[in-house]
PDB file of C-alpha atoms in Angstrom:
ATOM      1  CA  MET N   1       9.172  25.503 -13.809  1.00 96.00           C
ATOM      2  CA  THR N   2       5.700  24.306 -14.794  1.00 98.00           C
ATOM      3  CA  VAL N   3       4.489  21.286 -16.761  1.00 98.00           C
ATOM      4  CA  ARG N   4       3.745  23.678 -19.636  1.00 98.00           C
ATOM      5  CA  GLU N   5       7.346  24.893 -19.706  1.00 98.00           C
ATOM      6  CA  VAL N   6       8.587  21.302 -19.595  1.00 98.00           C
ATOM      7  CA  MET N   7       6.402  20.543 -22.615  1.00 98.00           C
ATOM      8  CA  GLN N   8       7.748  23.549 -24.526  1.00 98.00           C
ATOM      9  CA  ILE N   9      11.396  22.863 -23.644  1.00 98.00           C
ATOM     10  CA  VAL N  10      11.280  19.206 -24.761  1.00 98.00           C
ATOM     11  CA  ASP N  11       9.309  20.190 -27.857  1.00 98.00           C
ATOM     12  CA  GLY N  12       6.613  17.795 -26.679  1.00 98.00           C
ATOM     13  CA  LYS N  13       2.943  17.141 -26.910  1.00 97.00           C
ATOM     14  CA  ILE N  14       0.713  16.793 -23.868  1.00 98.00           C
ATOM     15  CA  LEU N  15      -1.176  13.481 -23.927  1.00 98.00           C
ATOM     16  CA  VAL N  16      -2.685  13.573 -20.452  1.00 98.00           C
ATOM     17  CA  GLY N  17      -3.204  16.502 -18.076  1.00 97.00           C
ATOM     18  CA  GLU N  18      -3.994  19.498 -20.249  1.00 97.00           C
ATOM     19  CA  ASP N  19      -5.786  20.905 -17.229  1.00 96.00           C
ATOM     20  CA  ARG N  20      -2.621  20.600 -15.151  1.00 95.00           C
ATOM     21  CA  LEU N  21      -0.192  22.516 -17.376  1.00 97.00           C
ATOM     22  CA  ASP N  22       0.389  25.123 -14.686  1.00 98.00           C
ATOM     23  CA  THR N  23       1.407  22.597 -12.021  1.00 97.00           C
ATOM     24  CA  PRO N  24       4.911  23.394 -10.739  1.00 97.00           C
ATOM     25  CA  VAL N  25       7.805  20.921 -10.857  1.00 97.00           C
ATOM     26  CA  ASP N  26      11.003  21.210  -8.809  1.00 95.00           C
ATOM     27  CA  THR N  27      13.260  18.444  -9.990  1.00 96.00           C
ATOM     28  CA  ALA N  28      13.756  15.784 -12.658  1.00 96.00           C
ATOM     29  CA  CYS N  29      15.124  12.307 -13.201  1.00 96.00           C
ATOM     30  CA  GLY N  30      16.024  10.585 -16.468  1.00 96.00           C
ATOM     31  CA  SER N  31      15.998   6.801 -16.248  1.00 96.00           C
ATOM     32  CA  ASP N  32      14.729   3.614 -17.834  1.00 95.00           C
ATOM     33  CA  LEU N  33      15.387   1.781 -14.609  1.00 94.00           C
ATOM     34  CA  MET N  34      12.336   1.991 -12.355  1.00 94.00           C
ATOM     35  CA  SER N  35      14.375   0.461  -9.509  1.00 92.00           C
ATOM     36  CA  ASP N  36      16.586   3.552  -9.535  1.00 92.00           C
ATOM     37  CA  VAL N  37      13.619   5.890  -9.877  1.00 94.00           C
ATOM     38  CA  LEU N  38      12.086   4.314  -6.760  1.00 94.00           C
ATOM     39  CA  ALA N  39      15.337   4.769  -4.890  1.00 91.00           C
ATOM     40  CA  PHE N  40      16.163   8.359  -5.827  1.00 87.00           C
ATOM     41  CA  VAL N  41      13.227  10.480  -6.874  1.00 88.00           C
ATOM     42  CA  LYS N  42      11.615  13.157  -4.724  1.00 82.00           C
ATOM     43  CA  GLU N  43       8.155  14.684  -5.025  1.00 79.00           C
ATOM     44  CA  LYS N  44       7.128  17.327  -7.604  1.00 89.00           C
ATOM     45  CA  ALA N  45       9.384  15.615 -10.108  1.00 96.00           C
ATOM     46  CA  VAL N  46       9.448  15.046 -13.845  1.00 98.00           C
ATOM     47  CA  LEU N  47      10.436  11.574 -15.006  1.00 98.00           C
ATOM     48  CA  ILE N  48      12.039  11.398 -18.455  1.00 98.00           C
ATOM     49  CA  THR N  49      12.096   7.835 -19.746  1.00 98.00           C
ATOM     50  CA  GLY N  50      12.302   5.761 -22.901  1.00 97.00           C
ATOM     51  CA  LEU N  51      10.617   2.836 -21.170  1.00 96.00           C
ATOM     52  CA  ILE N  52       6.976   2.299 -22.013  1.00 96.00           C
ATOM     53  CA  ASN N  53       4.927   0.008 -19.817  1.00 95.00           C
ATOM     54  CA  PRO N  54       2.240   0.399 -17.101  1.00 95.00           C
ATOM     55  CA  HIS N  55       4.866   0.092 -14.355  1.00 95.00           C
ATOM     56  CA  VAL N  56       6.255   3.488 -15.334  1.00 97.00           C
ATOM     57  CA  VAL N  57       2.906   4.979 -14.271  1.00 97.00           C
ATOM     58  CA  ARG N  58       2.625   2.722 -11.231  1.00 96.00           C
ATOM     59  CA  THR N  59       6.119   3.717 -10.090  1.00 96.00           C
ATOM     60  CA  SER N  60       5.296   7.381 -10.681  1.00 97.00           C
ATOM     61  CA  GLU N  61       2.076   7.057  -8.697  1.00 96.00           C
ATOM     62  CA  MET N  62       3.924   5.649  -5.675  1.00 96.00           C
ATOM     63  CA  LEU N  63       6.386   8.548  -5.772  1.00 95.00           C
ATOM     64  CA  ASP N  64       3.814  11.293  -6.435  1.00 94.00           C
ATOM     65  CA  ILE N  65       5.657  12.178  -9.635  1.00 96.00           C
ATOM     66  CA  THR N  66       3.962  15.145 -11.332  1.00 97.00           C
ATOM     67  CA  CYS N  67       4.790  14.506 -14.971  1.00 98.00           C
ATOM     68  CA  ILE N  68       6.179  11.736 -17.191  1.00 98.00           C
ATOM     69  CA  VAL N  69       8.000  12.599 -20.435  1.00 98.00           C
ATOM     70  CA  PHE N  70       8.265   9.686 -22.862  1.00 98.00           C
ATOM     71  CA  SER N  71      11.300  10.364 -25.034  1.00 98.00           C
ATOM     72  CA  ARG N  72      12.215   9.507 -28.648  1.00 97.00           C
ATOM     73  CA  GLY N  73       8.657  10.145 -29.801  1.00 95.00           C
ATOM     74  CA  LYS N  74       7.329   7.020 -28.171  1.00 91.00           C
ATOM     75  CA  MET N  75       3.573   6.840 -27.853  1.00 94.00           C
ATOM     76  CA  PRO N  76       2.219   5.077 -24.766  1.00 96.00           C
ATOM     77  CA  SER N  77      -0.759   2.739 -25.089  1.00 97.00           C
ATOM     78  CA  GLU N  78      -4.319   3.736 -24.196  1.00 97.00           C
ATOM     79  CA  GLU N  79      -4.009   1.607 -21.057  1.00 96.00           C
ATOM     80  CA  ILE N  80      -1.010   3.613 -19.877  1.00 97.00           C
ATOM     81  CA  LEU N  81      -2.721   6.927 -20.652  1.00 98.00           C
ATOM     82  CA  GLU N  82      -5.869   5.887 -18.799  1.00 97.00           C
ATOM     83  CA  MET N  83      -3.840   4.859 -15.753  1.00 96.00           C
ATOM     84  CA  ALA N  84      -2.079   8.231 -15.750  1.00 97.00           C
ATOM     85  CA  GLU N  85      -5.395  10.064 -16.104  1.00 97.00           C
ATOM     86  CA  GLU N  86      -6.862   8.108 -13.211  1.00 96.00           C
ATOM     87  CA  VAL N  87      -4.019   8.972 -10.839  1.00 94.00           C
ATOM     88  CA  GLY N  88      -3.584  12.545 -12.052  1.00 96.00           C
ATOM     89  CA  ILE N  89      -0.148  12.374 -13.642  1.00 97.00           C
ATOM     90  CA  ALA N  90       0.585  14.557 -16.687  1.00 98.00           C
ATOM     91  CA  VAL N  91       2.033  12.707 -19.695  1.00 98.00           C
ATOM     92  CA  ILE N  92       4.123  14.309 -22.442  1.00 98.00           C
ATOM     93  CA  SER N  93       5.565  12.692 -25.562  1.00 98.00           C
ATOM     94  CA  SER N  94       8.799  14.300 -26.778  1.00 98.00           C
ATOM     95  CA  PRO N  95      10.641  13.675 -30.055  1.00 98.00           C
ATOM     96  CA  LEU N  96      13.981  14.262 -28.269  1.00 98.00           C
ATOM     97  CA  THR N  97      16.187  11.437 -26.993  1.00 98.00           C
ATOM     98  CA  THR N  98      16.273  10.946 -23.219  1.00 97.00           C
ATOM     99  CA  TYR N  99      19.737  12.510 -23.030  1.00 97.00           C
ATOM    100  CA  THR N 100      18.773  15.593 -25.010  1.00 98.00           C
ATOM    101  CA  ALA N 101      15.458  16.068 -23.209  1.00 98.00           C
ATOM    102  CA  CYS N 102      17.264  15.904 -19.839  1.00 97.00           C
ATOM    103  CA  GLY N 103      19.985  18.228 -21.109  1.00 98.00           C
ATOM    104  CA  GLU N 104      17.513  20.845 -22.324  1.00 98.00           C
ATOM    105  CA  LEU N 105      15.559  20.771 -19.049  1.00 98.00           C
ATOM    106  CA  TYR N 106      18.764  21.064 -17.042  1.00 97.00           C
ATOM    107  CA  LEU N 107      19.957  23.970 -19.187  1.00 98.00           C
ATOM    108  CA  HIS N 108      16.680  25.710 -18.503  1.00 98.00           C
ATOM    109  CA  GLY N 109      17.243  25.413 -14.762  1.00 97.00           C
ATOM    110  CA  LEU N 110      15.450  22.224 -13.732  1.00 97.00           C
ATOM    111  CA  PRO N 111      17.865  20.475 -11.339  1.00 94.00           C
ATOM    112  CA  GLY N 112      18.342  16.737 -10.915  1.00 92.00           C
ATOM    113  CA  THR N 113      17.411  14.716  -7.860  1.00 82.00           C
ATOM    114  CA  LYS N 114      20.120  14.967  -5.218  1.00 76.00           C
ATOM    115  CA  PRO N 115      21.843  11.686  -4.367  1.00 68.00           C
ATOM    116  CA  LYS N 116      20.152  10.018  -1.403  1.00 59.00           C
ATOM    117  CA  LYS N 117      21.948   8.761   1.702  1.00 57.00           C
ATOM    118  CA  PRO N 118      21.594   8.497   4.467  1.00 54.00           C
ATOM    119  CA  ALA N 119      18.140   9.720   5.450  1.00 49.00           C
ATOM    120  CA  PRO N 120      15.014   9.387   3.285  1.00 50.00           C
ATOM    121  CA  GLU N 121      14.080  13.000   4.008  1.00 49.00           C
ATOM    122  CA  GLY N 122      17.349  14.136   2.449  1.00 43.00           C
ATOM    123  CA  ALA N 123      18.477  15.475   5.820  1.00 38.00           C
TER     124      ALA N 123
ATOM    125  CA  MET U   1      -1.749  -0.817  20.575  1.00 70.00           C
ATOM    126  CA  ALA U   2      -5.280  -0.962  19.209  1.00 88.00           C
ATOM    127  CA  VAL U   3      -5.326  -1.875  15.532  1.00 89.00           C
ATOM    128  CA  LEU U   4      -7.509   0.522  13.557  1.00 90.00           C
ATOM    129  CA  LEU U   5      -7.278  -1.344  10.298  1.00 95.00           C
ATOM    130  CA  GLU U   6      -6.068  -4.707   9.072  1.00 96.00           C
ATOM    131  CA  LYS U   7      -6.149  -5.807   5.445  1.00 97.00           C
ATOM    132  CA  ASN U   8      -4.619  -8.752   3.629  1.00 98.00           C
ATOM    133  CA  PHE U   9      -3.645  -8.788  -0.029  1.00 98.00           C
ATOM    134  CA  PRO U  10      -2.698 -12.062  -1.717  1.00 97.00           C
ATOM    135  CA  VAL U  11       0.141 -11.592  -4.236  1.00 97.00           C
ATOM    136  CA  GLU U  12       0.627 -14.108  -7.013  1.00 96.00           C
ATOM    137  CA  ALA U  13       4.087 -15.234  -8.146  1.00 96.00           C
ATOM    138  CA  GLY U  14       5.027 -14.069 -11.640  1.00 94.00           C
ATOM    139  CA  ALA U  15       1.920 -11.914 -12.083  1.00 95.00           C
ATOM    140  CA  PHE U  16       3.718  -8.993 -13.686  1.00 93.00           C
ATOM    141  CA  THR U  17       0.610  -7.469 -15.216  1.00 91.00           C
ATOM    142  CA  THR U  18      -1.176  -6.982 -11.918  1.00 92.00           C
ATOM    143  CA  ALA U  19       1.973  -6.279  -9.875  1.00 94.00           C
ATOM    144  CA  GLY U  20       1.462  -3.073  -7.943  1.00 94.00           C
ATOM    145  CA  GLU U  21      -2.311  -3.290  -7.605  1.00 95.00           C
ATOM    146  CA  ALA U  22      -2.067  -4.075  -3.889  1.00 97.00           C
ATOM    147  CA  SER U  23       0.254  -1.112  -3.395  1.00 97.00           C
ATOM    148  CA  THR U  24      -2.138   1.164  -5.265  1.00 96.00           C
ATOM    149  CA  THR U  25      -5.028   0.068  -3.033  1.00 97.00           C
ATOM    150  CA  ILE U  26      -2.909   0.429   0.099  1.00 97.00           C
ATOM    151  CA  LYS U  27      -1.831   3.930  -0.895  1.00 97.00           C
ATOM    152  CA  ARG U  28      -5.425   5.003  -1.532  1.00 95.00           C
ATOM    153  CA  THR U  29      -6.618   3.431   1.734  1.00 97.00           C
ATOM    154  CA  LEU U  30      -3.956   5.256   3.752  1.00 97.00           C
ATOM    155  CA  LYS U  31      -4.670   8.505   1.967  1.00 96.00           C
ATOM    156  CA  GLN U  32      -8.336   8.198   2.908  1.00 95.00           C
ATOM    157  CA  LEU U  33      -7.291   7.634   6.517  1.00 95.00           C
ATOM    158  CA  GLY U  34      -5.523  10.983   6.374  1.00 95.00           C
ATOM    159  CA  ILE U  35      -1.928   9.744   6.585  1.00 96.00           C
ATOM    160  CA  GLY U  36       0.409  12.670   5.802  1.00 94.00           C
ATOM    161  CA  PRO U  37       2.120  12.920   2.385  1.00 93.00           C
ATOM    162  CA  GLU U  38       5.685  12.324   3.604  1.00 93.00           C
ATOM    163  CA  VAL U  39       4.886   9.072   5.429  1.00 96.00           C
ATOM    164  CA  LEU U  40       2.445   8.057   2.700  1.00 96.00           C
ATOM    165  CA  ARG U  41       5.170   8.360   0.105  1.00 95.00           C
ATOM    166  CA  ARG U  42       7.647   6.272   2.112  1.00 96.00           C
ATOM    167  CA  VAL U  43       5.035   3.575   2.800  1.00 98.00           C
ATOM    168  CA  SER U  44       4.027   3.511  -0.883  1.00 97.00           C
ATOM    169  CA  VAL U  45       7.588   3.145  -2.179  1.00 97.00           C
ATOM    170  CA  ALA U  46       8.457   0.382   0.306  1.00 97.00           C
ATOM    171  CA  CYS U  47       5.118  -1.336  -0.336  1.00 98.00           C
ATOM    172  CA  TYR U  48       5.590  -1.326  -4.110  1.00 97.00           C
ATOM    173  CA  GLU U  49       9.144  -2.640  -3.737  1.00 96.00           C
ATOM    174  CA  VAL U  50       8.058  -5.482  -1.470  1.00 97.00           C
ATOM    175  CA  GLU U  51       5.063  -6.343  -3.674  1.00 97.00           C
ATOM    176  CA  LEU U  52       7.333  -6.471  -6.727  1.00 96.00           C
ATOM    177  CA  ASN U  53       9.701  -8.728  -4.809  1.00 96.00           C
ATOM    178  CA  LEU U  54       6.830 -11.113  -4.092  1.00 96.00           C
ATOM    179  CA  VAL U  55       5.954 -11.188  -7.802  1.00 96.00           C
ATOM    180  CA  ILE U  56       9.542 -11.439  -9.038  1.00 95.00           C
ATOM    181  CA  HIS U  57      11.170 -13.727  -6.476  1.00 95.00           C
ATOM    182  CA  SER U  58       8.628 -15.626  -4.380  1.00 96.00           C
ATOM    183  CA  ARG U  59       6.318 -18.556  -4.962  1.00 97.00           C
ATOM    184  CA  GLY U  60       3.491 -16.316  -3.870  1.00 97.00           C
ATOM    185  CA  GLY U  61       2.591 -14.692  -0.620  1.00 97.00           C
ATOM    186  CA  THR U  62       0.512 -12.205   1.272  1.00 98.00           C
ATOM    187  CA  LEU U  63       0.921  -8.537   1.985  1.00 98.00           C
ATOM    188  CA  THR U  64      -0.653  -7.368   5.234  1.00 98.00           C
ATOM    189  CA  LEU U  65      -1.410  -3.762   6.120  1.00 98.00           C
ATOM    190  CA  LEU U  66      -1.874  -2.830   9.765  1.00 98.00           C
ATOM    191  CA  VAL U  67      -2.647   0.652  11.010  1.00 97.00           C
ATOM    192  CA  ASP U  68      -2.674   1.765  14.630  1.00 96.00           C
ATOM    193  CA  PRO U  69      -2.532   5.278  16.088  1.00 95.00           C
ATOM    194  CA  GLU U  70       1.283   5.155  16.329  1.00 96.00           C
ATOM    195  CA  LYS U  71       2.332   3.553  13.070  1.00 97.00           C
ATOM    196  CA  VAL U  72       1.637   1.872   9.752  1.00 98.00           C
ATOM    197  CA  THR U  73       2.972  -1.670   9.496  1.00 98.00           C
ATOM    198  CA  LEU U  74       3.496  -3.722   6.337  1.00 98.00           C
ATOM    199  CA  ILE U  75       4.165  -7.441   6.539  1.00 98.00           C
ATOM    200  CA  SER U  76       5.173  -9.463   3.496  1.00 98.00           C
ATOM    201  CA  LYS U  77       5.063 -13.199   4.030  1.00 98.00           C
ATOM    202  CA  ASP U  78       5.795 -15.674   1.272  1.00 98.00           C
ATOM    203  CA  VAL U  79       5.906 -19.445   0.894  1.00 97.00           C
ATOM    204  CA  GLY U  80       9.415 -19.683  -0.455  1.00 92.00           C
ATOM    205  CA  PRO U  81      11.934 -20.216  -1.852  1.00 97.00           C
ATOM    206  CA  GLY U  82      13.725 -18.284   0.926  1.00 96.00           C
ATOM    207  CA  ILE U  83      16.922 -16.227   0.717  1.00 96.00           C
ATOM    208  CA  PRO U  84      20.199 -18.135   1.207  1.00 95.00           C
ATOM    209  CA  ASP U  85      22.317 -15.069   2.071  1.00 95.00           C
ATOM    210  CA  ILE U  86      20.375 -12.121   3.511  1.00 95.00           C
ATOM    211  CA  GLU U  87      23.451  -9.913   3.864  1.00 95.00           C
ATOM    212  CA  LYS U  88      24.172 -10.299   0.153  1.00 95.00           C
ATOM    213  CA  ALA U  89      20.515  -9.692  -0.737  1.00 95.00           C
ATOM    214  CA  MET U  90      20.617  -6.446   1.257  1.00 95.00           C
ATOM    215  CA  THR U  91      23.577  -5.147  -0.786  1.00 94.00           C
ATOM    216  CA  GLU U  92      22.726  -2.414  -3.300  1.00 92.00           C
ATOM    217  CA  GLY U  93      23.237  -3.689  -6.818  1.00 92.00           C
ATOM    218  CA  PHE U  94      22.958  -7.389  -5.977  1.00 93.00           C
ATOM    219  CA  SER U  95      20.015  -8.988  -7.759  1.00 94.00           C
ATOM    220  CA  THR U  96      18.817 -12.396  -8.867  1.00 93.00           C
ATOM    221  CA  ALA U  97      15.851 -10.996 -10.827  1.00 94.00           C
ATOM    222  CA  SER U  98      14.700 -12.599 -14.073  1.00 93.00           C
ATOM    223  CA  ASP U  99      15.075 -11.053 -17.519  1.00 92.00           C
ATOM    224  CA  GLU U 100      11.320 -10.459 -17.521  1.00 91.00           C
ATOM    225  CA  ALA U 101      11.606  -8.274 -14.420  1.00 93.00           C
ATOM    226  CA  ARG U 102      14.570  -6.414 -15.930  1.00 94.00           C
ATOM    227  CA  THR U 103      12.690  -5.750 -19.149  1.00 91.00           C
ATOM    228  CA  LEU U 104      10.057  -3.940 -17.104  1.00 92.00           C
ATOM    229  CA  GLY U 105      12.717  -1.749 -15.492  1.00 92.00           C
ATOM    230  CA  PHE U 106      13.248  -3.649 -12.247  1.00 94.00           C
ATOM    231  CA  GLY U 107      15.852  -5.986 -10.809  1.00 90.00           C
ATOM    232  CA  ALA U 108      18.589  -3.431 -10.236  1.00 90.00           C
ATOM    233  CA  GLY U 109      19.250  -4.710  -6.735  1.00 91.00           C
ATOM    234  CA  MET U 110      17.828  -1.633  -5.048  1.00 91.00           C
ATOM    235  CA  GLY U 111      14.641  -3.094  -3.562  1.00 94.00           C
ATOM    236  CA  LEU U 112      15.572  -4.363  -0.100  1.00 96.00           C
ATOM    237  CA  PRO U 113      17.979  -1.489   0.698  1.00 95.00           C
ATOM    238  CA  ASN U 114      15.333   0.978  -0.473  1.00 95.00           C
ATOM    239  CA  MET U 115      12.693  -0.596   1.791  1.00 97.00           C
ATOM    240  CA  LYS U 116      15.074  -0.369   4.737  1.00 96.00           C
ATOM    241  CA  ARG U 117      15.839   3.263   3.956  1.00 96.00           C
ATOM    242  CA  ASN U 118      12.170   4.236   3.810  1.00 97.00           C
ATOM    243  CA  ALA U 119      10.903   2.299   6.842  1.00 98.00           C
ATOM    244  CA  SER U 120      11.275   3.464  10.445  1.00 98.00           C
ATOM    245  CA  GLU U 121      11.911  -0.150  11.406  1.00 98.00           C
ATOM    246  CA  PHE U 122      12.826  -2.999   9.089  1.00 98.00           C
ATOM    247  CA  ASP U 123      13.147  -6.694   9.805  1.00 98.00           C
ATOM    248  CA  ILE U 124      13.765  -9.606   7.455  1.00 98.00           C
ATOM    249  CA  GLN U 125      13.616 -13.279   8.385  1.00 97.00           C
ATOM    250  CA  SER U 126      14.195 -15.985   5.835  1.00 97.00           C
ATOM    251  CA  GLU U 127      14.675 -19.718   5.711  1.00 97.00           C
ATOM    252  CA  VAL U 128      15.533 -21.566   2.525  1.00 97.00           C
ATOM    253  CA  GLY U 129      12.762 -23.959   1.581  1.00 95.00           C
ATOM    254  CA  VAL U 130      10.324 -22.265   3.967  1.00 97.00           C
ATOM    255  CA  GLY U 131       9.923 -18.601   3.046  1.00 97.00           C
ATOM    256  CA  THR U 132      10.693 -14.996   3.810  1.00 97.00           C
ATOM    257  CA  THR U 133       8.919 -12.575   6.117  1.00 98.00           C
ATOM    258  CA  ILE U 134       9.627  -8.851   5.920  1.00 98.00           C
ATOM    259  CA  THR U 135       8.159  -6.539   8.545  1.00 98.00           C
ATOM    260  CA  MET U 136       8.326  -2.780   8.095  1.00 98.00           C
ATOM    261  CA  SER U 137       6.857  -0.108  10.293  1.00 98.00           C
ATOM    262  CA  PHE U 138       6.434   3.602   9.619  1.00 98.00           C
ATOM    263  CA  ALA U 139       6.070   5.885  12.618  1.00 98.00           C
ATOM    264  CA  LEU U 140       3.206   8.363  12.362  1.00 96.00           C
ATOM    265  CA  LYS U 141       4.487  10.706  15.070  1.00 82.00           C
TER     266      LYS U 141
END
């Protein structure tokens, strides 16, 4: 799946990364808890979240997350958008709730992150 | 082993707005040095977790980055308050984080176990009233 397909499936609008719509994504995670995101997420991932603060971008940067979907039509601040632009993360705003956005993406074949343990490489 | 790079980053207690800036700089520095993406990702996650811990739990401290040909080492050293029960603190789900930290999406009690999982070697020393030192190394080969 690509960022463009993610955008279409969640009925969203691209706010950052129009030039990266063809970037592929392999997996997704829906969470408002950045602690869990840091513990579970793999690369080439989409993060679907209802939480809006700069730490969502910071967390995503550390994990090399490809795309953030802000759910429930939330609009991130300019500061958040600039941070995402600077680190090359695509940002989408979707009118869907987190649950529905995740459900639609899953239905369209985007799998979730596998549970960790024991090795970080997922061995 | 010859140290190729050493950098210190002071981290202020309670500075939620700037929390993560040291980790961002460290990630960019290591990327410029040509550290591979898999190791870079593990260092970045552990670094961000430990920096957040300094902001959330400590009275302030310093994050040190050391790079030699064999490994990347991160040392977090704070000036207190120290951890009374390390075993408990290492348990997934156990957290003493403030409401402010939780509002930002942290404080789920995943930090220390996640650092340990990502590092090749992990060591934590703590004394109540003195401080906590966490040393993590990430093998490059």
